[in-house]
mmCIF file of C-alpha atoms in Angstrom:
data_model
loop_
_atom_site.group_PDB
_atom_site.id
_atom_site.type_symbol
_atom_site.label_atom_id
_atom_site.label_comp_id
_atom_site.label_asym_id
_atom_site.label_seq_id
_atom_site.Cartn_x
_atom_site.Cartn_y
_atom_site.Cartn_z
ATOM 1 C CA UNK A 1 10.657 -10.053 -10.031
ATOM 2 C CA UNK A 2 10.421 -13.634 -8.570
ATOM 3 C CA UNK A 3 13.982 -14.280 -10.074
ATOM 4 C CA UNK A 4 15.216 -11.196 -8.484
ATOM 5 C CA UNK A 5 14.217 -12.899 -5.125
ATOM 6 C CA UNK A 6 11.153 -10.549 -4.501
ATOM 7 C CA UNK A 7 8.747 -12.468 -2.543
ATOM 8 C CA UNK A 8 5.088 -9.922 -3.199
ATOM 9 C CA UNK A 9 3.732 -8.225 -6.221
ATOM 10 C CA UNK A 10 1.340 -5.386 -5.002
ATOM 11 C CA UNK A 11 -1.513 -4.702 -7.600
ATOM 12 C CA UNK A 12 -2.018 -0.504 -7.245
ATOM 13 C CA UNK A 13 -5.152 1.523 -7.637
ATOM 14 C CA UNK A 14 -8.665 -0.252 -7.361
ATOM 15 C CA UNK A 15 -9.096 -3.194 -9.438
ATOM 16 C CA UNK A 16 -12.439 -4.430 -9.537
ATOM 17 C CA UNK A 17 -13.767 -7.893 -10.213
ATOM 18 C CA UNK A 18 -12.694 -8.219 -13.683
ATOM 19 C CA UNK A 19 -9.293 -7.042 -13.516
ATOM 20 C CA UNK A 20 -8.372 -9.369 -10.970
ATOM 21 C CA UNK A 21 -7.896 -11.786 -14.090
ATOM 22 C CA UNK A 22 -4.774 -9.956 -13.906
ATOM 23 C CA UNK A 23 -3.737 -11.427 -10.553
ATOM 24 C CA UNK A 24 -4.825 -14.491 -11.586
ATOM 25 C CA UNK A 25 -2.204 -14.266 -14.715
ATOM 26 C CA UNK A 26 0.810 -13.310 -12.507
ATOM 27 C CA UNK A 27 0.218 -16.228 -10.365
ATOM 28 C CA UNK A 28 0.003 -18.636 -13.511
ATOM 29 C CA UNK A 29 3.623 -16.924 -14.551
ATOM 30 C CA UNK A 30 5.307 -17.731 -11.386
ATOM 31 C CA UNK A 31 5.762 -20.146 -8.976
ATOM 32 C CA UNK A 32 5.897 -18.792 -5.250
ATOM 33 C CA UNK A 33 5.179 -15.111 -5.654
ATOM 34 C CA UNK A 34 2.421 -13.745 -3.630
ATOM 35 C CA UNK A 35 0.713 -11.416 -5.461
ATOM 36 C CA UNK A 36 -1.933 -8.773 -3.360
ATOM 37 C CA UNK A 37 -4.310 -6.327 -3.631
ATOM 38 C CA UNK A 38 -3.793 -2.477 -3.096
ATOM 39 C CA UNK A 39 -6.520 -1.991 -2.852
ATOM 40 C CA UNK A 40 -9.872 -3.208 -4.024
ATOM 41 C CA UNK A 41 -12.551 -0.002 -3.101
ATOM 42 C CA UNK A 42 -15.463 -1.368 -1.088
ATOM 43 C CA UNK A 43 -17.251 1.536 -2.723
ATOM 44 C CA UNK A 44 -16.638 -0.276 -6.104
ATOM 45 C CA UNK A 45 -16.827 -3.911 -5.859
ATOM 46 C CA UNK A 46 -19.378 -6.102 -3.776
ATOM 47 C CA UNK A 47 -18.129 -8.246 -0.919
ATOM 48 C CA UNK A 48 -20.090 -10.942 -2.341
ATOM 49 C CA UNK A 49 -18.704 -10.930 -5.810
ATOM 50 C CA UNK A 50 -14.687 -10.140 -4.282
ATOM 51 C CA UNK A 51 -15.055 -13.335 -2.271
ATOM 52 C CA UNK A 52 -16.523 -15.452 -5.090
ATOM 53 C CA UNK A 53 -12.996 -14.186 -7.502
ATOM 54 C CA UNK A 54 -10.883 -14.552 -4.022
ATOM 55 C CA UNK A 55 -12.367 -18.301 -3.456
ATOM 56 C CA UNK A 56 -11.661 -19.124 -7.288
ATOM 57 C CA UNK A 57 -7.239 -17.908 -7.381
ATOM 58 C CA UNK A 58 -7.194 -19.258 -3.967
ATOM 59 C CA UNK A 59 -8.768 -22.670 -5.258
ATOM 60 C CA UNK A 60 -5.927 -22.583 -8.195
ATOM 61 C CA UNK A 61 -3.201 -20.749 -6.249
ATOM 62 C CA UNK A 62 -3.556 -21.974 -2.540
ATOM 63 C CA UNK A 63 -1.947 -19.810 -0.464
ATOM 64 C CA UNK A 64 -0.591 -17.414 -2.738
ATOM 65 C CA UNK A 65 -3.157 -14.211 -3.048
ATOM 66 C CA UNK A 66 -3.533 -11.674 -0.193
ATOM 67 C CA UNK A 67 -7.169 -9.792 -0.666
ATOM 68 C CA UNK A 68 -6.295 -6.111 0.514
ATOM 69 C CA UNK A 69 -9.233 -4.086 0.334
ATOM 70 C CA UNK A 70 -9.627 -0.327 1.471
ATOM 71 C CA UNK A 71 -12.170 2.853 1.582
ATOM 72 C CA UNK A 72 -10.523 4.853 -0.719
ATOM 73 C CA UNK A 73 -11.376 9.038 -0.631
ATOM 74 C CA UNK A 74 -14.540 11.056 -0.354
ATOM 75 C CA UNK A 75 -12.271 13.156 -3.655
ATOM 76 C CA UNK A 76 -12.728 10.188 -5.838
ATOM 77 C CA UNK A 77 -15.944 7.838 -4.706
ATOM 78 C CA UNK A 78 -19.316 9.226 -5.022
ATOM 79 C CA UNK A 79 -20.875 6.846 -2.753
ATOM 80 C CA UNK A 80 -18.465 7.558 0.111
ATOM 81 C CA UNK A 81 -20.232 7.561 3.415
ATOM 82 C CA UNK A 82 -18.867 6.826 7.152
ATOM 83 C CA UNK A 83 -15.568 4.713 5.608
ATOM 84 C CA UNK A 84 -15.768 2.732 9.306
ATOM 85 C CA UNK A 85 -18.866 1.787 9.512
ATOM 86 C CA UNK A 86 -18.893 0.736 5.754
ATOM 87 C CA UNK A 87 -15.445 -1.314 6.414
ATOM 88 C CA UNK A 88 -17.064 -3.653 9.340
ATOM 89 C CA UNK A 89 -19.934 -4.360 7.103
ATOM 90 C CA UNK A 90 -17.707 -5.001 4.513
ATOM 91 C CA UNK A 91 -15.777 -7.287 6.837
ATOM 92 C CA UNK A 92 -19.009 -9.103 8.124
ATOM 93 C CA UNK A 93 -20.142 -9.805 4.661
ATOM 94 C CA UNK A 94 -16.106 -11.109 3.843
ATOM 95 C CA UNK A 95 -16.359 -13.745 7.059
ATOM 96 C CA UNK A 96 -20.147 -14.588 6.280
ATOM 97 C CA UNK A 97 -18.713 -15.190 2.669
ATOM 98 C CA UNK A 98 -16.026 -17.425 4.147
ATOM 99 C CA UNK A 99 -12.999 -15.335 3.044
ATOM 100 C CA UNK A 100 -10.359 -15.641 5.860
ATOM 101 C CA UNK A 101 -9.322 -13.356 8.412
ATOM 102 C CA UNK A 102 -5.548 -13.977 7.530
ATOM 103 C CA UNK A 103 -5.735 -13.846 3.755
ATOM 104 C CA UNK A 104 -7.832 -10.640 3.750
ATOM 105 C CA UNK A 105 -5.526 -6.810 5.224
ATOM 106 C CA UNK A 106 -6.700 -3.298 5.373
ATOM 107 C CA UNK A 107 -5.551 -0.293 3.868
ATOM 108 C CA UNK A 108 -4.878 1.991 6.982
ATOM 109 C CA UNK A 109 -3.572 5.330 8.081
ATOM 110 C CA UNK A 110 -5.495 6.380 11.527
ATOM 111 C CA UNK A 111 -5.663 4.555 14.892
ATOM 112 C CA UNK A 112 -9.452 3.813 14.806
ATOM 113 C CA UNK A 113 -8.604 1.680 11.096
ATOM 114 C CA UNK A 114 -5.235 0.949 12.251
ATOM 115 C CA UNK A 115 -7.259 -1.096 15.427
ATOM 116 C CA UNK A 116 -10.114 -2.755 12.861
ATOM 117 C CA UNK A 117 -7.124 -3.661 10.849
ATOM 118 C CA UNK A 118 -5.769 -5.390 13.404
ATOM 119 C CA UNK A 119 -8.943 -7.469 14.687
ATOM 120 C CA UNK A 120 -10.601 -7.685 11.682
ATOM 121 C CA UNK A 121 -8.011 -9.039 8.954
ATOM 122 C CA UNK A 122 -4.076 -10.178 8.823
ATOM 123 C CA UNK A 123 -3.240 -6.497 9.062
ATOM 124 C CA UNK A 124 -2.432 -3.367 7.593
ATOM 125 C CA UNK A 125 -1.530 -1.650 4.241
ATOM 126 C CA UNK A 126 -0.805 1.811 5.212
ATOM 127 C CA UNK A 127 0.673 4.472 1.769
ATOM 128 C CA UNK A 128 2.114 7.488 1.489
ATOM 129 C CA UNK A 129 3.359 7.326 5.025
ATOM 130 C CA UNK A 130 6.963 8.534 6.787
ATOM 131 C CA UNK A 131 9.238 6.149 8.767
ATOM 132 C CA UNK A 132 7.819 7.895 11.831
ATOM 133 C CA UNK A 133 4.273 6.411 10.637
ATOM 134 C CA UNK A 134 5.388 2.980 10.883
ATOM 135 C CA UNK A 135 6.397 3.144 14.391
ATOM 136 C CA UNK A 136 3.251 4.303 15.516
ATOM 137 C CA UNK A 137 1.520 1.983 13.711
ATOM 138 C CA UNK A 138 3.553 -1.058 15.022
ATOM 139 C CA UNK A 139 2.631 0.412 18.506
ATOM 140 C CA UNK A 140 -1.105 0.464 17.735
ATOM 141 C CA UNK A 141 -1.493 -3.217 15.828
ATOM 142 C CA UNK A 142 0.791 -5.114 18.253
ATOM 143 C CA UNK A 143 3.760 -7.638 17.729
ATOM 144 C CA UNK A 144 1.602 -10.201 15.472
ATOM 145 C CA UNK A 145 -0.373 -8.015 12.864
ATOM 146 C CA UNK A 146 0.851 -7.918 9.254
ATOM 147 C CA UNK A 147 2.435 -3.790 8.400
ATOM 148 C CA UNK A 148 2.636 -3.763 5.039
ATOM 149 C CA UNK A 149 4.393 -0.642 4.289
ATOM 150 C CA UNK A 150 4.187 1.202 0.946
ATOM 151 C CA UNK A 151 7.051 3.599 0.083
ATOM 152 C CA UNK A 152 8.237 4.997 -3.359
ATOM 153 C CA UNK A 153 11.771 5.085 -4.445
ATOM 154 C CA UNK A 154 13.553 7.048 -7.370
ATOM 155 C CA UNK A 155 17.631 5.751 -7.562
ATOM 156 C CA UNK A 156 18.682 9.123 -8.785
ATOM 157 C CA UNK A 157 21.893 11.240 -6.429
ATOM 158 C CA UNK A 158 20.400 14.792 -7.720
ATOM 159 C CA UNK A 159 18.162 15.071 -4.837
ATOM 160 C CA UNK A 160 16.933 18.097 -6.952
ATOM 161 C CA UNK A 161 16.140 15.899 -9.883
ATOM 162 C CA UNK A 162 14.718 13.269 -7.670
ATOM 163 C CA UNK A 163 12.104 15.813 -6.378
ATOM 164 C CA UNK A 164 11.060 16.267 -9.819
ATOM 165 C CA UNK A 165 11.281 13.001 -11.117
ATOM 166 C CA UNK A 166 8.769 12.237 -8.353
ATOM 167 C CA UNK A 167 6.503 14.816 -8.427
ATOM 168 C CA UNK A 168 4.120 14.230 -11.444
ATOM 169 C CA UNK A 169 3.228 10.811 -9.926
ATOM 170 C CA UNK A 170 3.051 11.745 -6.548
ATOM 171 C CA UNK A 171 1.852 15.380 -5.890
ATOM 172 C CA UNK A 172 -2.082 14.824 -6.997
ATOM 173 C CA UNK A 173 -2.203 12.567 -3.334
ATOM 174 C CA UNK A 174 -1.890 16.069 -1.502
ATOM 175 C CA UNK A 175 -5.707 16.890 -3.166
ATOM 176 C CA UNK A 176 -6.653 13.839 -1.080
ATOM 177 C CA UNK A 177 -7.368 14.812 2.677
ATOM 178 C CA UNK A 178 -7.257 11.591 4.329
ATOM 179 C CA UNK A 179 -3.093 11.701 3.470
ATOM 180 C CA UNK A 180 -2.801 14.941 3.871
ATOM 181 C CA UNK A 181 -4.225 14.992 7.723
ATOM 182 C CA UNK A 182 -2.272 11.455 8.203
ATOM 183 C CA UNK A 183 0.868 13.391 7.346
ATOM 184 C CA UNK A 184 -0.021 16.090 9.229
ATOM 185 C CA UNK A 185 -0.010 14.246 12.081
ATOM 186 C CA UNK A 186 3.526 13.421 11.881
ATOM 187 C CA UNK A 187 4.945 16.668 11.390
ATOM 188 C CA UNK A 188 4.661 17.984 8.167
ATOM 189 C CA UNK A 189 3.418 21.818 7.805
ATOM 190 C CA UNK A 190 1.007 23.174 5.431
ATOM 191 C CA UNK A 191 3.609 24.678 3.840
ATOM 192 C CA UNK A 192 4.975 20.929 3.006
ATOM 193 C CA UNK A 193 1.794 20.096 2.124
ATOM 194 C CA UNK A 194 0.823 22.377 -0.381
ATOM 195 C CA UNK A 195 0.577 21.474 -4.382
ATOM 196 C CA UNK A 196 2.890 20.456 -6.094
ATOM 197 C CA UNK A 197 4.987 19.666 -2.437
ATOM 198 C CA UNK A 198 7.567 20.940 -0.595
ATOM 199 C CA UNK A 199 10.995 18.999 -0.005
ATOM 200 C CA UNK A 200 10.194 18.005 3.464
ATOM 201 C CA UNK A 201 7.450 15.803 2.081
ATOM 202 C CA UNK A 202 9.258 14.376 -1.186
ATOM 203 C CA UNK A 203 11.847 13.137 1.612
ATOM 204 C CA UNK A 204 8.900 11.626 3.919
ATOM 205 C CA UNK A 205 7.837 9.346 1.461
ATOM 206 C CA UNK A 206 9.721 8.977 -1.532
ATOM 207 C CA UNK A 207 13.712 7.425 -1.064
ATOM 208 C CA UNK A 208 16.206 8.553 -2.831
ATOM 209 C CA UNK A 209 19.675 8.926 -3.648
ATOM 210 C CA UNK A 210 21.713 5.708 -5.119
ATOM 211 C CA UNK A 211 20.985 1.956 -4.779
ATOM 212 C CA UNK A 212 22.763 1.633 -1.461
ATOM 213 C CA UNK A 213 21.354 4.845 -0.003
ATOM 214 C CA UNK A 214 17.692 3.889 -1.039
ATOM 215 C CA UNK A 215 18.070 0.101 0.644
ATOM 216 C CA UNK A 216 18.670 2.421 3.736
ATOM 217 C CA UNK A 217 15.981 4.011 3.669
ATOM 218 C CA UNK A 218 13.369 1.197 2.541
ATOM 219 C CA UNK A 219 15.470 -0.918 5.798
ATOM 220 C CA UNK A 220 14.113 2.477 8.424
ATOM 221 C CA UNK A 221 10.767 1.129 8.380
ATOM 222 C CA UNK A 222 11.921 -2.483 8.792
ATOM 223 C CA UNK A 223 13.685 -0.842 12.189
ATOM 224 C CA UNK A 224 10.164 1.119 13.219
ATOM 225 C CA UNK A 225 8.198 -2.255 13.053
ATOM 226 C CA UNK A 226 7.199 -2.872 9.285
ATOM 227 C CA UNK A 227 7.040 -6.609 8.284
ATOM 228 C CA UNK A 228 7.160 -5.496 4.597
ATOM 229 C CA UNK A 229 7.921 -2.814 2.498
ATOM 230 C CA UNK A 230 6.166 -2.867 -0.955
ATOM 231 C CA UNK A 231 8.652 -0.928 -3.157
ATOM 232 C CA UNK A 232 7.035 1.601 -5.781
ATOM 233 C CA UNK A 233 9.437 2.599 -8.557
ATOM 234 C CA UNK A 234 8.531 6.036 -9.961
ATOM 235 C CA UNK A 235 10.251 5.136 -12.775
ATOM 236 C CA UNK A 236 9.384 4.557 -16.662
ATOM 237 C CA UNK A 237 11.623 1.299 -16.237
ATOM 238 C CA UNK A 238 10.511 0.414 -12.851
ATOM 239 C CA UNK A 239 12.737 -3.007 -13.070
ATOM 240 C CA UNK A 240 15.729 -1.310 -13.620
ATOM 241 C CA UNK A 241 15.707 -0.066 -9.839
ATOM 242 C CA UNK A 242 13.840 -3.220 -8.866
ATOM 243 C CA UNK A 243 17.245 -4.855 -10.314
ATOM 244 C CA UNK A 244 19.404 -2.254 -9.073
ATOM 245 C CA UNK A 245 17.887 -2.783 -5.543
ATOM 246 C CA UNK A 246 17.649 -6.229 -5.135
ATOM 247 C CA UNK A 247 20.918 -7.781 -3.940
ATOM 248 C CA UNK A 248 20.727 -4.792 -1.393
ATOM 249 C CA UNK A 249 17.332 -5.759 0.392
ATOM 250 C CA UNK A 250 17.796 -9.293 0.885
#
């Protein structure tokens, strides 16, 4: 990837503590890539114990890991209370820790996170969002704020095939209500919405078509206000599209 001229490596899911040996391996591998968090669950790991593995990479890799952290879903996290109230303590106990405001972002989709993500960390990570999204959120955090846009791709012409290609790693999000609402609120119907997915929302957030017509598309939220797209391949070979892609986005 860092050959290829790709300049983040985005670390999916929640990894806790221990797995952010991981990040600590990629940055031992390369030489400039930042690699980031998407996202460590508050729920899941302490604040104490994330700053004490953020402080050590940073200490070997200055400069070069970006802590994302997030609230995940009431679906999947037990312990899930009031996510904003649990996000500014998590914050508090992230500056009282010493962990920076600009090497720390927030996984948002609403204004109310959108805002904290804005005056509480370098910005935010928002997933599973349209173009339309992006605007929006450029208009809430202002011209300075990190938006770290996530959006899937599968190189693929069959628009048909695409659909399906996508929708056994995609269509479980639409059991998750915070994206469903978020999507809601930019147009899609409950008829999009409904498992396994209509068209309208395989087009929202996965890109498709060929190489060309896929850069495109990533580029749209570059034009709405995103600083950064992280690129998901639904792919078994996700380099191949990462190669395929990469003399198109820079």
């Amino acid at each position: 990837m860092e050959e290829l001229g790709y300049g983040a490596l985005w670390l999916g899911g929640s990894p806790g503590e221990d797995d952010l040996v991981v990040a600590e391996n990629l940055l031992a591998a390369t030489q400039s890539l930042t690699v980031a968090t998407s996202i460590v669950n508050i729920w899941k790991t302490p604040a104490a114990k994330v700053a004490e593995v953020f402080h050590r990479i940073d200490a070997a890799y200055p400069g070069r890991f970006l802590l994302g952290v997030g609230a995940g879903h009431p679906e999947a996290d037990a312990t899930y209370r009031s996510p904003y109230d649990a996000l500014v303590e998590y914050f508090d106990a992230l500056d009282a820790a010493g962990v920076p405001k600009e090497r720390r972002a927030l996984a948002a989709l609403g204004p109310r996170v959108l805002k904290l993500a804005r005056d509480r960390s370098l910005g935010a990570l928002p997933y599973l969002v349209p173009v339309e999204h992006t605007a929006s959120a450029r208009a809430i955090l202002g011209e300075d704020a990190l938006l770290a846009t996530e959006h899937k791709v599968v190189i693929d012409e069959d628009p048909v095939r695409a659909r399906v290609t996508a929708q056994p790693r995609t269509s479980f999000y639409l059991g998750l209500q915070n994206y469903v609402s978020n999507l809601r609120r930019f147009g899609l119907t409950d008829e999009d919405l409904a498992e396994p997915g209509g068209d309208r929302f395989y087009d929202a957030v996965v890109a498709h078509g060929n190489a060309e017509a896929v850069a495109e598309q990533l580029g749209a939220h570059l034009r709405a206000g995103a600083n950064h797209v992280a690129i998901q391949p639904l792919a078994d070979d996700p380099l191949s599209a990462l190669r395929a892609l990469a003399p198109l986005l820079k």
